Amino acid sequence: MDKPDPVDTIVEQWQRERPDLRTEAMGIFGRFGRLVLAVEEAINSTFVRHGLQRGEFDVLAALRRSGSPFELNPSVLADTLMLSRAGMTGRLDRLESAGLVRRIADADDRRSVRVALTERGRELIDVVVTEHIDNEERLLGVLPAADRKHLDRIVRRMLGSFDAG
């Protein structure tokens, strides 16, 4: 049996006050909520240590994984990150001011621009993504490999139910 946690207290209180309620889902989603908050804090700490916000990391990572020459159209970036055009503009402004990206004229369409990683931006994202993955591995380190695979299947199935409409 796992050690009781604060969610157990909440579930027990509801079971006492309303024994007619099925509280299994409440316990699971209560723990999901606590886990999301803890994981976000742990993951964001890596970005903050390098002067980045999560959204800025996402932009740099999308550019880096796009392959050489590490540049994309701002609309493609926004779509990739499921972000509004205005939200993308704000992120790009901050990253450009920090010298991590630059806007360049599109060689195929002089009316539009492309966003390119600077050398400094590429060096930074390579360091940060390495630390980020190490951090994620550390966070999952409490689970044996078989549990990780099982958890991945469960999460995929749940997300698939939302993606299906």
CSV table of N, CA and C in Angstrom, one decimal:
chain,number,residue,atom,x,y,z
A,1,MET,N,0.8,-1.2,0.0
A,1,MET,CA,0.0,0.0,0.0
A,1,MET,C,0.9,1.3,0.0
A,2,ASP,N,0.5,2.2,-0.8
A,2,ASP,CA,1.3,3.5,-0.9
A,2,ASP,C,1.0,4.3,0.4
A,3,LYS,N,1.9,5.1,0.7
A,3,LYS,CA,1.8,6.0,1.8
A,3,LYS,C,0.6,7.0,1.6
A,4,PRO,N,-0.2,7.3,2.6
A,4,PRO,CA,-1.3,8.2,2.4
A,4,PRO,C,-0.8,9.6,2.1
A,5,ASP,N,-1.5,10.4,1.3
A,5,ASP,CA,-1.1,11.7,0.9
A,5,ASP,C,-2.3,12.7,1.2
A,6,PRO,N,-2.1,14.0,0.9
A,6,PRO,CA,-3.2,14.9,1.2
A,6,PRO,C,-4.5,14.7,0.4
A,7,VAL,N,-4.3,14.1,-0.8
A,7,VAL,CA,-5.5,13.8,-1.5
A,7,VAL,C,-6.4,12.7,-0.8
A,8,ASP,N,-5.7,11.8,-0.2
A,8,ASP,CA,-6.5,10.8,0.6
A,8,ASP,C,-7.3,11.4,1.6
A,9,THR,N,-6.8,12.4,2.3
A,9,THR,CA,-7.6,13.1,3.3
A,9,THR,C,-8.9,13.7,2.7
A,10,ILE,N,-8.7,14.4,1.6
A,10,ILE,CA,-9.9,15.0,0.9
A,10,ILE,C,-10.9,13.9,0.5
A,11,VAL,N,-10.4,12.9,-0.1
A,11,VAL,CA,-11.3,11.8,-0.5
A,11,VAL,C,-12.0,11.2,0.7
A,12,GLU,N,-11.3,10.9,1.7
A,12,GLU,CA,-11.9,10.4,3.0
A,12,GLU,C,-13.0,11.3,3.5
A,13,GLN,N,-12.7,12.6,3.5
A,13,GLN,CA,-13.7,13.5,4.0
A,13,GLN,C,-15.0,13.5,3.2
A,14,TRP,N,-14.8,13.4,1.8
A,14,TRP,CA,-16.0,13.3,1.0
A,14,TRP,C,-16.7,12.0,1.2
A,15,GLN,N,-16.0,10.9,1.4
A,15,GLN,CA,-16.6,9.6,1.6
A,15,GLN,C,-17.4,9.6,2.9
A,16,ARG,N,-16.9,10.3,3.9
A,16,ARG,CA,-17.6,10.4,5.2
A,16,ARG,C,-18.8,11.3,5.1
A,17,GLU,N,-18.7,12.4,4.4
A,17,GLU,CA,-19.8,13.3,4.3
A,17,GLU,C,-20.8,12.9,3.2
A,18,ARG,N,-20.4,12.3,2.1
A,18,ARG,CA,-21.2,11.9,1.0
A,18,ARG,C,-20.9,10.5,0.6
A,19,PRO,N,-21.2,9.4,1.4
A,19,PRO,CA,-20.9,8.1,1.0
A,19,PRO,C,-21.5,7.6,-0.3
A,20,ASP,N,-22.4,8.3,-0.8
A,20,ASP,CA,-23.0,8.0,-2.1
A,20,ASP,C,-22.2,8.4,-3.3
A,21,LEU,N,-21.1,9.2,-3.1
A,21,LEU,CA,-20.3,9.6,-4.2
A,21,LEU,C,-19.2,8.6,-4.5
A,22,ARG,N,-18.9,8.4,-5.8
A,22,ARG,CA,-17.8,7.6,-6.2
A,22,ARG,C,-16.6,8.5,-6.4
A,23,THR,N,-15.6,8.3,-5.5
A,23,THR,CA,-14.5,9.2,-5.4
A,23,THR,C,-13.2,8.8,-6.0
A,24,GLU,N,-13.2,7.6,-6.7
A,24,GLU,CA,-12.0,7.2,-7.3
A,24,GLU,C,-11.4,8.2,-8.3
A,25,ALA,N,-12.2,8.7,-9.2
A,25,ALA,CA,-11.7,9.7,-10.1
A,25,ALA,C,-11.2,10.9,-9.4
A,26,MET,N,-11.9,11.4,-8.4
A,26,MET,CA,-11.4,12.5,-7.6
A,26,MET,C,-10.0,12.4,-7.1
A,27,GLY,N,-9.7,11.2,-6.6
A,27,GLY,CA,-8.4,10.9,-6.1
A,27,GLY,C,-7.3,10.9,-7.2
A,28,ILE,N,-7.7,10.3,-8.3
A,28,ILE,CA,-6.7,10.2,-9.5
A,28,ILE,C,-6.5,11.6,-10.0
A,29,PHE,N,-7.5,12.4,-10.3
A,29,PHE,CA,-7.4,13.7,-10.8
A,29,PHE,C,-6.8,14.7,-9.8
A,30,GLY,N,-7.0,14.5,-8.6
A,30,GLY,CA,-6.4,15.3,-7.5
A,30,GLY,C,-4.9,15.1,-7.5
A,31,ARG,N,-4.5,13.9,-7.7
A,31,ARG,CA,-3.1,13.6,-7.8
A,31,ARG,C,-2.4,14.1,-9.1
A,32,PHE,N,-3.2,14.0,-10.2
A,32,PHE,CA,-2.7,14.6,-11.4
A,32,PHE,C,-2.4,16.1,-11.2
A,33,GLY,N,-3.4,16.8,-10.6
A,33,GLY,CA,-3.2,18.2,-10.4
A,33,GLY,C,-2.0,18.5,-9.6
A,34,ARG,N,-1.8,17.8,-8.5
A,34,ARG,CA,-0.6,18.0,-7.7
A,34,ARG,C,0.6,17.7,-8.5
A,35,LEU,N,0.6,16.7,-9.2
A,35,LEU,CA,1.8,16.3,-10.0
A,35,LEU,C,2.1,17.3,-11.1
A,36,VAL,N,1.1,17.8,-11.8
A,36,VAL,CA,1.3,18.8,-12.8
A,36,VAL,C,2.0,20.1,-12.2
A,37,LEU,N,1.5,20.5,-11.0
A,37,LEU,CA,2.1,21.7,-10.4
A,37,LEU,C,3.6,21.4,-10.0
A,38,ALA,N,3.9,20.3,-9.4
A,38,ALA,CA,5.2,19.9,-9.0
A,38,ALA,C,6.2,19.8,-10.2
A,39,VAL,N,5.7,19.1,-11.2
A,39,VAL,CA,6.5,18.9,-12.4
A,39,VAL,C,6.8,20.2,-13.2
A,40,GLU,N,5.7,21.1,-13.3
A,40,GLU,CA,5.9,22.4,-13.9
A,40,GLU,C,7.0,23.2,-13.2
A,41,GLU,N,7.0,23.2,-11.9
A,41,GLU,CA,8.0,23.9,-11.1
A,41,GLU,C,9.4,23.4,-11.4
A,42,ALA,N,9.5,22.0,-11.3
A,42,ALA,CA,10.8,21.4,-11.5
A,42,ALA,C,11.3,21.6,-12.9
A,43,ILE,N,10.4,21.5,-13.9
A,43,ILE,CA,10.9,21.7,-15.3
A,43,ILE,C,11.2,23.2,-15.6
A,44,ASN,N,10.4,24.1,-15.1
A,44,ASN,CA,10.6,25.5,-15.4
A,44,ASN,C,11.9,26.0,-14.7
A,45,SER,N,12.3,25.3,-13.6
A,45,SER,CA,13.6,25.8,-12.9
A,45,SER,C,14.8,25.7,-13.8
A,46,THR,N,14.8,24.7,-14.8
A,46,THR,CA,15.9,24.6,-15.7
A,46,THR,C,15.9,25.8,-16.6
A,47,PHE,N,14.7,26.2,-17.1
A,47,PHE,CA,14.6,27.3,-18.1
A,47,PHE,C,15.0,28.6,-17.3
A,48,VAL,N,14.5,28.8,-16.2
A,48,VAL,CA,14.8,30.1,-15.4
A,48,VAL,C,16.2,30.2,-15.1
A,49,ARG,N,16.9,29.1,-14.8
A,49,ARG,CA,18.3,29.2,-14.5
A,49,ARG,C,19.1,29.7,-15.7
A,50,HIS,N,18.5,29.6,-16.9
A,50,HIS,CA,19.2,30.1,-18.1
A,50,HIS,C,18.5,31.4,-18.7
A,51,GLY,N,17.7,32.0,-17.8
A,51,GLY,CA,17.1,33.3,-18.2
A,51,GLY,C,15.9,33.2,-19.2
A,52,LEU,N,15.3,32.0,-19.3
A,52,LEU,CA,14.3,31.8,-20.3
A,52,LEU,C,12.9,31.5,-19.6
A,53,GLN,N,11.9,31.8,-20.2
A,53,GLN,CA,10.6,31.3,-19.9
A,53,GLN,C,10.2,30.1,-20.7
A,54,ARG,N,9.3,29.3,-20.2
A,54,ARG,CA,8.9,28.1,-20.9
A,54,ARG,C,8.6,28.3,-22.4
A,55,GLY,N,7.8,29.3,-22.7
A,55,GLY,CA,7.5,29.6,-24.1
A,55,GLY,C,8.7,30.0,-24.9
A,56,GLU,N,9.6,30.7,-24.4
A,56,GLU,CA,10.8,31.1,-25.1
A,56,GLU,C,11.6,29.8,-25.4
A,57,PHE,N,11.8,28.9,-24.4
A,57,PHE,CA,12.4,27.6,-24.7
A,57,PHE,C,11.7,26.9,-25.8
A,58,ASP,N,10.4,26.9,-25.8
A,58,ASP,CA,9.7,26.2,-26.9
A,58,ASP,C,10.0,26.7,-28.3
A,59,VAL,N,10.1,28.0,-28.4
A,59,VAL,CA,10.5,28.7,-29.7
A,59,VAL,C,11.9,28.2,-30.1
A,60,LEU,N,12.8,28.4,-29.2
A,60,LEU,CA,14.2,28.0,-29.5
A,60,LEU,C,14.3,26.5,-29.9
A,61,ALA,N,13.6,25.7,-29.1
A,61,ALA,CA,13.6,24.2,-29.4
A,61,ALA,C,13.0,23.9,-30.8
A,62,ALA,N,11.9,24.6,-31.1
A,62,ALA,CA,11.3,24.3,-32.4
A,62,ALA,C,12.2,24.7,-33.5
A,63,LEU,N,12.9,25.8,-33.4
A,63,LEU,CA,13.9,26.3,-34.4
A,63,LEU,C,15.0,25.3,-34.5
A,64,ARG,N,15.5,24.9,-33.4
A,64,ARG,CA,16.7,23.9,-33.3
A,64,ARG,C,16.4,22.6,-34.0
A,65,ARG,N,15.2,22.1,-33.6
A,65,ARG,CA,14.9,20.7,-34.2
A,65,ARG,C,14.4,20.8,-35.6
A,66,SER,N,14.2,22.0,-36.1
A,66,SER,CA,13.8,22.1,-37.6
A,66,SER,C,15.0,21.7,-38.5
A,67,GLY,N,16.2,21.7,-37.9
A,67,GLY,CA,17.4,21.4,-38.7
A,67,GLY,C,18.0,22.6,-39.4
A,68,SER,N,19.2,22.4,-39.9
A,68,SER,CA,19.9,23.5,-40.5
A,68,SER,C,19.1,24.0,-41.7
A,69,PRO,N,18.9,25.3,-41.9
A,69,PRO,CA,19.6,26.4,-41.3
A,69,PRO,C,19.0,27.0,-40.0
A,70,PHE,N,18.1,26.2,-39.3
A,70,PHE,CA,17.5,26.6,-38.1
A,70,PHE,C,16.6,27.9,-38.2
A,71,GLU,N,15.8,27.9,-39.2
A,71,GLU,CA,14.9,29.0,-39.4
A,71,GLU,C,13.5,28.6,-39.9
A,72,LEU,N,12.5,29.3,-39.4
A,72,LEU,CA,11.1,29.0,-39.8
A,72,LEU,C,10.4,30.3,-40.0
A,73,ASN,N,9.3,30.2,-40.7
A,73,ASN,CA,8.3,31.3,-40.8
A,73,ASN,C,7.6,31.5,-39.5
A,74,PRO,N,7.4,32.7,-39.0
A,74,PRO,CA,6.7,33.0,-37.8
A,74,PRO,C,5.3,32.3,-37.7
A,75,SER,N,4.6,32.2,-38.8
A,75,SER,CA,3.3,31.5,-38.8
A,75,SER,C,3.4,30.1,-38.5
A,76,VAL,N,4.4,29.4,-39.1
A,76,VAL,CA,4.7,28.0,-38.9
A,76,VAL,C,5.1,27.8,-37.5
A,77,LEU,N,5.9,28.7,-36.9
A,77,LEU,CA,6.3,28.6,-35.5
A,77,LEU,C,5.0,28.6,-34.6
A,78,ALA,N,4.2,29.6,-34.9
A,78,ALA,CA,3.0,29.8,-34.1
A,78,ALA,C,2.1,28.6,-34.2
A,79,ASP,N,1.9,28.0,-35.4
A,79,ASP,CA,1.1,26.8,-35.5
A,79,ASP,C,1.7,25.6,-34.8
A,80,THR,N,3.0,25.5,-34.9
A,80,THR,CA,3.7,24.4,-34.3
A,80,THR,C,3.5,24.4,-32.8
A,81,LEU,N,3.6,25.6,-32.2
A,81,LEU,CA,3.5,25.8,-30.8
A,81,LEU,C,2.0,26.1,-30.3
A,82,MET,N,1.1,26.0,-31.2
A,82,MET,CA,-0.3,26.2,-30.9
A,82,MET,C,-0.5,27.6,-30.2
A,83,LEU,N,0.0,28.6,-30.8
A,83,LEU,CA,0.1,29.9,-30.2
A,83,LEU,C,-0.5,30.9,-31.2
A,84,SER,N,-1.1,32.0,-30.7
A,84,SER,CA,-1.7,33.1,-31.6
A,84,SER,C,-0.5,33.8,-32.2
A,85,ARG,N,-0.8,34.5,-33.3
A,85,ARG,CA,0.3,35.2,-34.0
A,85,ARG,C,0.8,36.3,-33.1
A,86,ALA,N,-0.1,37.0,-32.3
A,86,ALA,CA,0.3,38.0,-31.4
A,86,ALA,C,1.2,37.5,-30.3
A,87,GLY,N,0.8,36.3,-29.8
A,87,GLY,CA,1.6,35.7,-28.7
A,87,GLY,C,3.0,35.4,-29.2
A,88,MET,N,3.1,34.9,-30.5
A,88,MET,CA,4.4,34.6,-31.1
A,88,MET,C,5.2,35.8,-31.3
A,89,THR,N,4.6,36.9,-31.7
A,89,THR,CA,5.3,38.2,-31.9
A,89,THR,C,6.0,38.6,-30.6
A,90,GLY,N,5.3,38.5,-29.5
A,90,GLY,CA,5.8,38.9,-28.2
A,90,GLY,C,7.0,38.0,-27.8
A,91,ARG,N,6.9,36.7,-28.0
A,91,ARG,CA,8.1,35.9,-27.7
A,91,ARG,C,9.2,36.2,-28.6
A,92,LEU,N,9.0,36.4,-29.9
A,92,LEU,CA,10.1,36.7,-30.8
A,92,LEU,C,10.7,38.0,-30.5
A,93,ASP,N,10.0,39.0,-30.1
A,93,ASP,CA,10.5,40.3,-29.7
A,93,ASP,C,11.5,40.1,-28.5
A,94,ARG,N,11.1,39.3,-27.5
A,94,ARG,CA,12.0,39.1,-26.3
A,94,ARG,C,13.2,38.3,-26.7
A,95,LEU,N,13.1,37.3,-27.6
A,95,LEU,CA,14.2,36.5,-28.0
A,95,LEU,C,15.2,37.3,-28.9
A,96,GLU,N,14.6,38.1,-29.7
A,96,GLU,CA,15.4,38.9,-30.6
A,96,GLU,C,16.2,40.0,-29.8
A,97,SER,N,15.5,40.6,-28.8
A,97,SER,CA,16.2,41.5,-27.9
A,97,SER,C,17.4,40.9,-27.1
A,98,ALA,N,17.2,39.6,-26.8
A,98,ALA,CA,18.2,38.9,-26.1
A,98,ALA,C,19.3,38.4,-27.0
A,99,GLY,N,19.2,38.6,-28.3
A,99,GLY,CA,20.2,38.1,-29.2
A,99,GLY,C,20.2,36.6,-29.5
A,100,LEU,N,19.0,36.0,-29.3
A,100,LEU,CA,18.9,34.5,-29.5
A,100,LEU,C,18.3,34.1,-30.8
A,101,VAL,N,17.5,35.0,-31.4
A,101,VAL,CA,17.0,34.8,-32.7
A,101,VAL,C,17.1,36.1,-33.5
A,102,ARG,N,17.0,36.0,-34.8
A,102,ARG,CA,17.0,37.3,-35.6
A,102,ARG,C,15.9,37.0,-36.7
A,103,ARG,N,15.3,38.1,-37.1
A,103,ARG,CA,14.3,38.1,-38.2
A,103,ARG,C,15.1,38.4,-39.5
A,104,ILE,N,14.9,37.6,-40.5
A,104,ILE,CA,15.5,37.9,-41.8
A,104,ILE,C,14.5,37.8,-42.9
A,105,ALA,N,14.8,38.6,-44.0
A,105,ALA,CA,13.9,38.6,-45.1
A,105,ALA,C,13.9,37.2,-45.7
A,106,ASP,N,12.7,36.7,-46.1
A,106,ASP,CA,12.5,35.4,-46.7
A,106,ASP,C,13.0,35.6,-48.2
A,107,ALA,N,13.9,34.7,-48.5
A,107,ALA,CA,14.5,34.8,-49.9
A,107,ALA,C,13.5,34.5,-51.0
A,108,ASP,N,12.5,33.7,-50.7
A,108,ASP,CA,11.5,33.4,-51.7
A,108,ASP,C,10.3,34.4,-51.7
A,109,ASP,N,10.1,35.1,-50.7
A,109,ASP,CA,9.0,36.1,-50.6
A,109,ASP,C,9.5,37.3,-49.8
A,110,ARG,N,9.9,38.4,-50.5
A,110,ARG,CA,10.5,39.5,-49.8
A,110,ARG,C,9.5,40.2,-48.9
A,111,ARG,N,8.2,39.9,-49.0
A,111,ARG,CA,7.2,40.6,-48.2
A,111,ARG,C,7.1,39.9,-46.8
A,112,SER,N,7.7,38.7,-46.7
A,112,SER,CA,7.6,38.0,-45.4
A,112,SER,C,9.0,37.8,-44.8
A,113,VAL,N,9.0,37.4,-43.5
A,113,VAL,CA,10.3,37.2,-42.8
A,113,VAL,C,10.4,35.8,-42.3
A,114,ARG,N,11.5,35.4,-42.0
A,114,ARG,CA,11.8,34.1,-41.3
A,114,ARG,C,12.5,34.4,-40.0
A,115,VAL,N,12.3,33.5,-39.1
A,115,VAL,CA,13.0,33.6,-37.8
A,115,VAL,C,14.1,32.6,-37.8
A,116,ALA,N,15.3,33.1,-37.5
A,116,ALA,CA,16.5,32.2,-37.4
A,116,ALA,C,17.2,32.2,-36.1
A,117,LEU,N,17.6,31.1,-35.6
A,117,LEU,CA,18.5,31.0,-34.4
A,117,LEU,C,19.8,31.7,-34.7
A,118,THR,N,20.2,32.5,-33.8
A,118,THR,CA,21.6,33.1,-33.9
A,118,THR,C,22.5,32.0,-33.3
A,119,GLU,N,23.8,32.2,-33.5
A,119,GLU,CA,24.8,31.2,-33.0
A,119,GLU,C,24.6,31.1,-31.5
A,120,ARG,N,24.5,32.3,-30.8
A,120,ARG,CA,24.3,32.3,-29.4
A,120,ARG,C,23.0,31.5,-29.0
A,121,GLY,N,21.9,31.7,-29.8
A,121,GLY,CA,20.7,31.0,-29.5
A,121,GLY,C,20.8,29.5,-29.7
A,122,ARG,N,21.6,29.1,-30.7
A,122,ARG,CA,21.8,27.6,-30.9
A,122,ARG,C,22.6,27.0,-29.8
A,123,GLU,N,23.7,27.7,-29.4
A,123,GLU,CA,24.5,27.3,-28.3
A,123,GLU,C,23.7,27.1,-27.0
A,124,LEU,N,22.8,28.2,-26.7
A,124,LEU,CA,22.0,28.1,-25.5
A,124,LEU,C,21.0,27.0,-25.5
A,125,ILE,N,20.3,26.8,-26.6
A,125,ILE,CA,19.3,25.8,-26.7
A,125,ILE,C,19.9,24.4,-26.6
A,126,ASP,N,21.1,24.2,-27.1
A,126,ASP,CA,21.8,22.9,-27.0
A,126,ASP,C,22.1,22.6,-25.5
A,127,VAL,N,22.5,23.6,-24.8
A,127,VAL,CA,22.8,23.4,-23.4
A,127,VAL,C,21.5,23.1,-22.6
A,128,VAL,N,20.5,24.0,-22.8
A,128,VAL,CA,19.3,23.9,-22.1
A,128,VAL,C,18.5,22.6,-22.4
A,129,VAL,N,18.4,22.2,-23.6
A,129,VAL,CA,17.7,21.0,-23.9
A,129,VAL,C,18.3,19.8,-23.3
A,130,THR,N,19.7,19.8,-23.2
A,130,THR,CA,20.4,18.7,-22.6
A,130,THR,C,20.0,18.6,-21.1
A,131,GLU,N,20.1,19.8,-20.4
A,131,GLU,CA,19.7,19.8,-19.0
A,131,GLU,C,18.2,19.5,-18.8
A,132,HIS,N,17.4,19.9,-19.7
A,132,HIS,CA,15.9,19.7,-19.6
A,132,HIS,C,15.7,18.2,-19.7
A,133,ILE,N,16.3,17.5,-20.6
A,133,ILE,CA,16.1,16.0,-20.8
A,133,ILE,C,16.6,15.3,-19.6
A,134,ASP,N,17.8,15.7,-19.1
A,134,ASP,CA,18.3,15.1,-17.9
A,134,ASP,C,17.4,15.3,-16.7
A,135,ASN,N,16.8,16.5,-16.6
A,135,ASN,CA,15.9,16.8,-15.5
A,135,ASN,C,14.6,15.9,-15.6
A,136,GLU,N,14.1,15.8,-16.8
A,136,GLU,CA,12.9,14.9,-17.0
A,136,GLU,C,13.2,13.4,-16.7
A,137,GLU,N,14.4,13.0,-17.1
A,137,GLU,CA,14.8,11.6,-16.7
A,137,GLU,C,14.9,11.5,-15.2
A,138,ARG,N,15.4,12.5,-14.5
A,138,ARG,CA,15.5,12.5,-13.0
A,138,ARG,C,14.1,12.4,-12.4
A,139,LEU,N,13.2,13.2,-13.0
A,139,LEU,CA,11.8,13.2,-12.4
A,139,LEU,C,11.1,11.9,-12.6
A,140,LEU,N,11.4,11.2,-13.7
A,140,LEU,CA,10.9,9.8,-13.9
A,140,LEU,C,11.7,8.7,-13.3
A,141,GLY,N,12.8,9.1,-12.7
A,141,GLY,CA,13.7,8.1,-12.1
A,141,GLY,C,13.1,7.3,-11.0
A,142,VAL,N,12.0,7.7,-10.4
A,142,VAL,CA,11.3,7.0,-9.3
A,142,VAL,C,10.5,5.8,-9.9
A,143,LEU,N,10.4,5.7,-11.2
A,143,LEU,CA,9.6,4.6,-11.8
A,143,LEU,C,10.5,3.7,-12.6
A,144,PRO,N,10.3,2.4,-12.4
A,144,PRO,CA,11.1,1.4,-13.2
A,144,PRO,C,10.6,1.5,-14.7
A,145,ALA,N,11.4,1.0,-15.6
A,145,ALA,CA,11.1,1.1,-17.0
A,145,ALA,C,9.7,0.6,-17.4
A,146,ALA,N,9.3,-0.5,-16.8
A,146,ALA,CA,8.0,-1.1,-17.2
A,146,ALA,C,6.9,-0.1,-16.7
A,147,ASP,N,7.0,0.5,-15.6
A,147,ASP,CA,6.0,1.5,-15.1
A,147,ASP,C,6.0,2.7,-16.1
A,148,ARG,N,7.1,3.1,-16.5
A,148,ARG,CA,7.2,4.3,-17.5
A,148,ARG,C,6.4,4.0,-18.7
A,149,LYS,N,6.6,2.8,-19.3
A,149,LYS,CA,5.9,2.4,-20.5
A,149,LYS,C,4.4,2.3,-20.3
A,150,HIS,N,4.1,1.7,-19.1
A,150,HIS,CA,2.6,1.6,-18.8
A,150,HIS,C,2.0,3.0,-18.6
A,151,LEU,N,2.7,3.9,-17.9
A,151,LEU,CA,2.2,5.2,-17.7
A,151,LEU,C,2.1,5.9,-19.1
A,152,ASP,N,3.0,5.7,-20.0
A,152,ASP,CA,2.9,6.3,-21.3
A,152,ASP,C,1.7,5.8,-22.1
A,153,ARG,N,1.4,4.6,-22.0
A,153,ARG,CA,0.3,4.0,-22.7
A,153,ARG,C,-1.0,4.6,-22.1
A,154,ILE,N,-1.1,4.7,-20.8
A,154,ILE,CA,-2.3,5.2,-20.1
A,154,ILE,C,-2.5,6.7,-20.5
A,155,VAL,N,-1.5,7.5,-20.5
A,155,VAL,CA,-1.6,8.9,-20.8
A,155,VAL,C,-2.0,9.1,-22.3
A,156,ARG,N,-1.3,8.3,-23.1
A,156,ARG,CA,-1.7,8.3,-24.6
A,156,ARG,C,-3.2,8.0,-24.8
A,157,ARG,N,-3.7,7.0,-24.1
A,157,ARG,CA,-5.1,6.6,-24.3
A,157,ARG,C,-6.0,7.7,-23.8
A,158,MET,N,-5.7,8.3,-22.6
A,158,MET,CA,-6.5,9.4,-22.1
A,158,MET,C,-6.5,10.6,-23.1
A,159,LEU,N,-5.3,11.0,-23.5
A,159,LEU,CA,-5.2,12.1,-24.5
A,159,LEU,C,-5.9,11.8,-25.8
A,160,GLY,N,-5.8,10.6,-26.2
A,160,GLY,CA,-6.5,10.2,-27.5
A,160,GLY,C,-8.0,10.4,-27.4
A,161,SER,N,-8.5,10.2,-26.2
A,161,SER,CA,-10.0,10.4,-26.0
A,161,SER,C,-10.4,11.8,-26.2
A,162,PHE,N,-9.5,12.7,-25.9
A,162,PHE,CA,-9.7,14.2,-26.1
A,162,PHE,C,-9.5,14.6,-27.5
A,163,ASP,N,-8.5,14.0,-28.1
A,163,ASP,CA,-8.1,14.3,-29.5
A,163,ASP,C,-9.2,13.8,-30.5
A,164,ALA,N,-9.9,12.7,-30.1
A,164,ALA,CA,-10.9,12.1,-30.9
A,164,ALA,C,-12.2,13.0,-31.0
A,165,GLY,N,-12.3,14.0,-30.1
A,165,GLY,CA,-13.4,14.9,-30.2
A,165,GLY,C,-14.3,14.7,-29.0
